[in-house]
Coordinates of C-alpha atoms in Angstrom, one line a residue:
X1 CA -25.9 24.4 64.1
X2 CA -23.1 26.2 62.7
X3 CA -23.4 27.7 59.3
X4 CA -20.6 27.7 56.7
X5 CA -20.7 28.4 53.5
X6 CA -18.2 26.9 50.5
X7 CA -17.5 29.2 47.8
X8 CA -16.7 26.3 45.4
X9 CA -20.3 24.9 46.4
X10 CA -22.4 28.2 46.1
X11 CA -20.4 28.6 42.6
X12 CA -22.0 25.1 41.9
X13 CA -25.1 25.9 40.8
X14 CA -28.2 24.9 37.7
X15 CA -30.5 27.3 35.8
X16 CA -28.9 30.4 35.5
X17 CA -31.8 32.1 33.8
X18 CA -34.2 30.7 36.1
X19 CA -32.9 31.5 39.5
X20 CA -30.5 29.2 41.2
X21 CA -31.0 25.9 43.3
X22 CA -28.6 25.7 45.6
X23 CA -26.4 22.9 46.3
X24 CA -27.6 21.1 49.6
X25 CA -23.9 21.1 50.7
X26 CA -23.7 24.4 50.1
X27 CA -24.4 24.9 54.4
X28 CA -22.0 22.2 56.3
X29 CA -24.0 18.9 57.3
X30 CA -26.8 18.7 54.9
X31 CA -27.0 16.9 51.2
X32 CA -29.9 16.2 48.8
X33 CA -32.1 14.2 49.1
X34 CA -34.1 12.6 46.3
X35 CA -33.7 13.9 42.7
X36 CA -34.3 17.6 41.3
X37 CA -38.1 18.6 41.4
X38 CA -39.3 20.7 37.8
X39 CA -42.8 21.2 37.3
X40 CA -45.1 23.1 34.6
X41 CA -49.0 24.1 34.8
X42 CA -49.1 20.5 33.3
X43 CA -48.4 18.7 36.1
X44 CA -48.1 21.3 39.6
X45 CA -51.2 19.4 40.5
X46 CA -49.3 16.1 41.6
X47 CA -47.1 18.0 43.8
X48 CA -49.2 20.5 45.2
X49 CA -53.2 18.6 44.9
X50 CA -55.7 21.4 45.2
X51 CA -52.9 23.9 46.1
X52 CA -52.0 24.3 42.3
X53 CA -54.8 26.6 41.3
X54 CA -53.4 29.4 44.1
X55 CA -50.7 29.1 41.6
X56 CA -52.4 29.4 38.8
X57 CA -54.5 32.3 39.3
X58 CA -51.1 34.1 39.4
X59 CA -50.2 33.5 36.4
X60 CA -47.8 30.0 36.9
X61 CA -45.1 29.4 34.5
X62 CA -43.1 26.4 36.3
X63 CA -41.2 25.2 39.2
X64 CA -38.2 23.6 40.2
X65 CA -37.2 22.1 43.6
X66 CA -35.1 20.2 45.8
X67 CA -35.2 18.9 49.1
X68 CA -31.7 18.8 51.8
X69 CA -31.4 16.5 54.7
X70 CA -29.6 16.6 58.0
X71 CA -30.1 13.6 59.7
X72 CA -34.1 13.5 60.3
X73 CA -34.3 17.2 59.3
X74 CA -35.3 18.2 55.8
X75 CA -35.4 22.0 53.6
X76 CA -37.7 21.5 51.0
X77 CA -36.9 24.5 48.5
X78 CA -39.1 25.8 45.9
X79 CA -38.9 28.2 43.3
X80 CA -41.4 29.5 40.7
X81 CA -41.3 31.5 38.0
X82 CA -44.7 33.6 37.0
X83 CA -45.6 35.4 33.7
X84 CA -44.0 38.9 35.4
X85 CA -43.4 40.6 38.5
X86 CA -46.5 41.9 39.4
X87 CA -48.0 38.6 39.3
X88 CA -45.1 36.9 41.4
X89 CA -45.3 40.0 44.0
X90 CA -49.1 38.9 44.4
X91 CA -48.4 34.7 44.8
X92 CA -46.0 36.7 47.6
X93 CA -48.6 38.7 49.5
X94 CA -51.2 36.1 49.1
X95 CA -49.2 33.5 51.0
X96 CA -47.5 35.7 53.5
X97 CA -48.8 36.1 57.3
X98 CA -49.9 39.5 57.0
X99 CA -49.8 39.7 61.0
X100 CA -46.1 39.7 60.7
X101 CA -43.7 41.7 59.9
X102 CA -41.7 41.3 56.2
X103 CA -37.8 42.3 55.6
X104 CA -36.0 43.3 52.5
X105 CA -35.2 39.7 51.0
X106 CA -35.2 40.5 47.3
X107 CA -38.2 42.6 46.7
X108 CA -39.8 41.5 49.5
X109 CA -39.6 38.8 52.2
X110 CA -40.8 37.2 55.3
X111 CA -38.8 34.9 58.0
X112 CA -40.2 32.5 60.7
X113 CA -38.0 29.9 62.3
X114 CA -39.4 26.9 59.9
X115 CA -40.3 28.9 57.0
X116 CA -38.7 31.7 54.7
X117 CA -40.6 33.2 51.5
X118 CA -39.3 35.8 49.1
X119 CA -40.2 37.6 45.7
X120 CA -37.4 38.8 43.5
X121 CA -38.4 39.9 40.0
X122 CA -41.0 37.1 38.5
X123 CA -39.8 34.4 40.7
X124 CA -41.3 33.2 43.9
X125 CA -39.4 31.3 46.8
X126 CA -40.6 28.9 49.5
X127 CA -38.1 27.4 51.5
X128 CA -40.0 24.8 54.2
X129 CA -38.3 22.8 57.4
X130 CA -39.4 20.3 59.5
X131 CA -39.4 18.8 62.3
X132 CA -40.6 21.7 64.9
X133 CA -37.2 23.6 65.9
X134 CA -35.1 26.7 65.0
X135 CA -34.1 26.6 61.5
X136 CA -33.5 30.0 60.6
X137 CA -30.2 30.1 60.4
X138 CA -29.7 27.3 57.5
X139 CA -32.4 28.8 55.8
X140 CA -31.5 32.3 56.0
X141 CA -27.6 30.8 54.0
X142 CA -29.7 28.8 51.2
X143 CA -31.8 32.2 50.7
X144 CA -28.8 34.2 50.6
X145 CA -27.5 32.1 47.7
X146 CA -30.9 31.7 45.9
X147 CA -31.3 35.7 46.4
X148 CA -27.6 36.5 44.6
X149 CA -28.8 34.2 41.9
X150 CA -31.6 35.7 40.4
X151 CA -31.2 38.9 38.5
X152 CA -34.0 41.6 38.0
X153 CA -35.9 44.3 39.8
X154 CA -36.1 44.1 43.4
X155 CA -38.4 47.8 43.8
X156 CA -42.3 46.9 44.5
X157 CA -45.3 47.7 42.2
X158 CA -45.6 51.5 41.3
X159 CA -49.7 50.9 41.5
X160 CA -48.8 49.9 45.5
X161 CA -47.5 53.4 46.0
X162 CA -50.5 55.0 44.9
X163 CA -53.1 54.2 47.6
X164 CA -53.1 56.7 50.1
X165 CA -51.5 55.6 53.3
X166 CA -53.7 56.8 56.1
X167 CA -55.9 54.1 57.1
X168 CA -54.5 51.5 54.8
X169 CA -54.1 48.1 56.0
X170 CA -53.0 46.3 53.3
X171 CA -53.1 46.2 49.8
X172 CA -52.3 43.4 47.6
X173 CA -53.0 42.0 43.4
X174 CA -56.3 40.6 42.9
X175 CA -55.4 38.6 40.1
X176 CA -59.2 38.0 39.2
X177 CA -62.7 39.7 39.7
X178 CA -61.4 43.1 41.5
X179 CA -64.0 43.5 44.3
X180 CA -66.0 40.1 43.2
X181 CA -67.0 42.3 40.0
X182 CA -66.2 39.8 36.6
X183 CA -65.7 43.3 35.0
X184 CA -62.9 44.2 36.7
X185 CA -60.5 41.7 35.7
X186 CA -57.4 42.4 37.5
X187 CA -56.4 45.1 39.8
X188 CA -55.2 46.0 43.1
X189 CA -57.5 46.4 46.4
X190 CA -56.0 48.3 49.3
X191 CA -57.9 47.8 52.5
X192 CA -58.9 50.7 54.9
X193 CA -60.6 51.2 58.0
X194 CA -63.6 52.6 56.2
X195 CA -63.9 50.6 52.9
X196 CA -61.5 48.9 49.7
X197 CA -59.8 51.2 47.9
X198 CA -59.4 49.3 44.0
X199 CA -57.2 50.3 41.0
X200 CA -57.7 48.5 37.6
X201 CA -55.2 49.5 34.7
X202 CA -57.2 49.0 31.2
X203 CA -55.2 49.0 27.7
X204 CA -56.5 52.4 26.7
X205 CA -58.5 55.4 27.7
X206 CA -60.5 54.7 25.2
X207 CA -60.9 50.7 27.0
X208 CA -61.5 52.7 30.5
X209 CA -64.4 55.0 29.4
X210 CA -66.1 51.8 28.4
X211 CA -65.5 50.1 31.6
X212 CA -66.7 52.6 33.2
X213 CA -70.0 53.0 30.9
X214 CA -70.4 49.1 32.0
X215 CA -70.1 49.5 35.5
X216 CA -72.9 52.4 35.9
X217 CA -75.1 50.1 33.8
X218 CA -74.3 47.8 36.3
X219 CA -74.9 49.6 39.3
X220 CA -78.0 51.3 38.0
X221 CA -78.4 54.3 39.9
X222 CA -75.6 56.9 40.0
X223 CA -74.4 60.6 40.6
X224 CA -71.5 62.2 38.7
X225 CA -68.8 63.3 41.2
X226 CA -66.1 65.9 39.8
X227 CA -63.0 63.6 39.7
X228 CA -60.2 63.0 37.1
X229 CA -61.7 63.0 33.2
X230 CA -65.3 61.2 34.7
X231 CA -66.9 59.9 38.0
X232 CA -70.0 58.6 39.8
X233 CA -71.5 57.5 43.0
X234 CA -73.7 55.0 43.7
X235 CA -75.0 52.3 46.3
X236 CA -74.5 48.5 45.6
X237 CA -76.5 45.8 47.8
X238 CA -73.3 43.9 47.9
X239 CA -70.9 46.7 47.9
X240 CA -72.0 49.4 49.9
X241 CA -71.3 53.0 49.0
X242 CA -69.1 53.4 45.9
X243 CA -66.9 56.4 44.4
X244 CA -65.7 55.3 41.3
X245 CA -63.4 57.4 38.7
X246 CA -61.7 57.3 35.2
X247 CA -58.2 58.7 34.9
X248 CA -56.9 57.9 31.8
X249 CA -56.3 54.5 31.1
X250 CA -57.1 53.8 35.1
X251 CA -60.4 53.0 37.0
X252 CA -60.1 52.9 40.4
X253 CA -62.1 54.3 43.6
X254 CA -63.6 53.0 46.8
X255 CA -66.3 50.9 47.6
X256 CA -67.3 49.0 50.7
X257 CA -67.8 52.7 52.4
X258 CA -69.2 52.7 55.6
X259 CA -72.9 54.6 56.0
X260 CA -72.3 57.9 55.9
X261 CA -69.5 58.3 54.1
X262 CA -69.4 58.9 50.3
X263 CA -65.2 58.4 49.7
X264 CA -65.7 61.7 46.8
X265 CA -62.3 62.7 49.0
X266 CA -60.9 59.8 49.1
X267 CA -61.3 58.8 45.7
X268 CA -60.0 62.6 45.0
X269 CA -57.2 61.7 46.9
X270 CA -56.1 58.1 45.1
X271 CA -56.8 59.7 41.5
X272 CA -54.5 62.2 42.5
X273 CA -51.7 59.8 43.4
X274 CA -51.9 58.4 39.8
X275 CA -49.0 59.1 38.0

């Protein structure tokens, strides 16, 4: 199908502040269907059942929605808003296929022919089709408007650019229990070949020392490395081989090592990315 696009439509638009709905017309042959969706951490859980608390954990805020149709075809379009951009950027990477590739859709973005998702400042976008067919070109027009409408930073979490890249996978928010540990509350985990690489931001240095006083109780046994203002070794029945180390307000480190290797370097190496 064709795609055009009507100025006086796109200008037709709710929620400013939010981040734009679109109007259904806005791409030639489709209109709404049904009424406006708007949703709070109140009530997500009729629209989404058990899905909700993959929301949650990210720190939800609300939701608003609509659904076009074209004929037996239907874009169900969903965007939510979470507590900041960091949190948004991890409901983003936790939904995405991490076996393909992402594009430059507001901060990021990924594009199949049934589904497009995006991240742009706090807000987080699903746009859905059925049946099975090529959609991608009506939902690349209603991202295009939903992209323009939402204002804010488009640039990717500083703490991402800090994990060295050789060997790294991925590396994502953990919005909860960094590493499965109930002391490290929230934090980023970057996945290598050989192990986890974690960084957890605490209020103050002062915060961080005590973190880390917690975590060697915690671990029991452990060597001081030379690393940043404080560091330590150790061996964890769950977690392998550990290099943990303080910088500042920052903990962060690698656990998960395989025998044999003790990640001093590597941990070296991430504490020295820190800015």
């Amino acid at each position: 199908m064709k795609v055009a696009f009507s100025i006086a439509l796109v200008l037709m638009l709710a929620g400013a502040a939010f981040g734009q709905l679109p109007q259904c017309g806005a791409v030639a042959g489709w209109q709404q269907q049904g009424a406006n969706r708007a949703y709070t951490t109140d009530d997500l859980f009729e629209y989404m059942d058990g899905n909700s608390e993959g929301y949650f954990i990210y720190r939800f805020v609300s939701m608003k929605g609509i659904t076009c149709q074209s004929g037996d075809s239907t874009i169900v379009i969903d965007i939510s808003e979470f507590e900041d951009s960091e949190y948004a950027y991890g409901m983003f990477t936790s939904t995405r296929d991490s076996r393909l590739p992402v594009e430059k859709i507001g901060t990021n973005g990924q594009v199949t022919p049934r589904r497009i998702i995006f991240v742009k400042d706090k807000f987080y976008v699903e746009l859905g089709a059925n049946p099975e067919k090529d959609f991608t070109s009506e939902l690349r027009a209603y991202t295009a408007i939903i992209e323009k409408s939402i204002s804010g930073q488009t640039t990717l979490p500083e703490t991402l650019s800090w994990f060295p890249k050789e060997n790294l996978d991925t590396a994502r928010l953990v919005p909860e229990s960094v590493l499965g540990l109930r002391l490290l509350k929230r934090g980023y985990v970057g996945q290598y070949n050989f192990g986890k690489g974690f960084i957890v931001k605490e209020a103050s240095p002062e915060a961080a020392a005590q973190l880390m006083t917690r975590l060697k109780a915690r671990f029991g046994e452990t060597a001081p490395a030379t690393i940043a203002d404080e560091a330590f070794t150790a061996t964890d029945k769950y977690l392998n081989g550990l290099c943990i180390f303080r910088k500042g307000n920052i903990v962060g480190g690698f656990a998960d090592l395989k025998a044999g290797r003790d990640g001093v370097a590597d941990a070296a190496a991430l504490a020295a990315n820190i800015k």
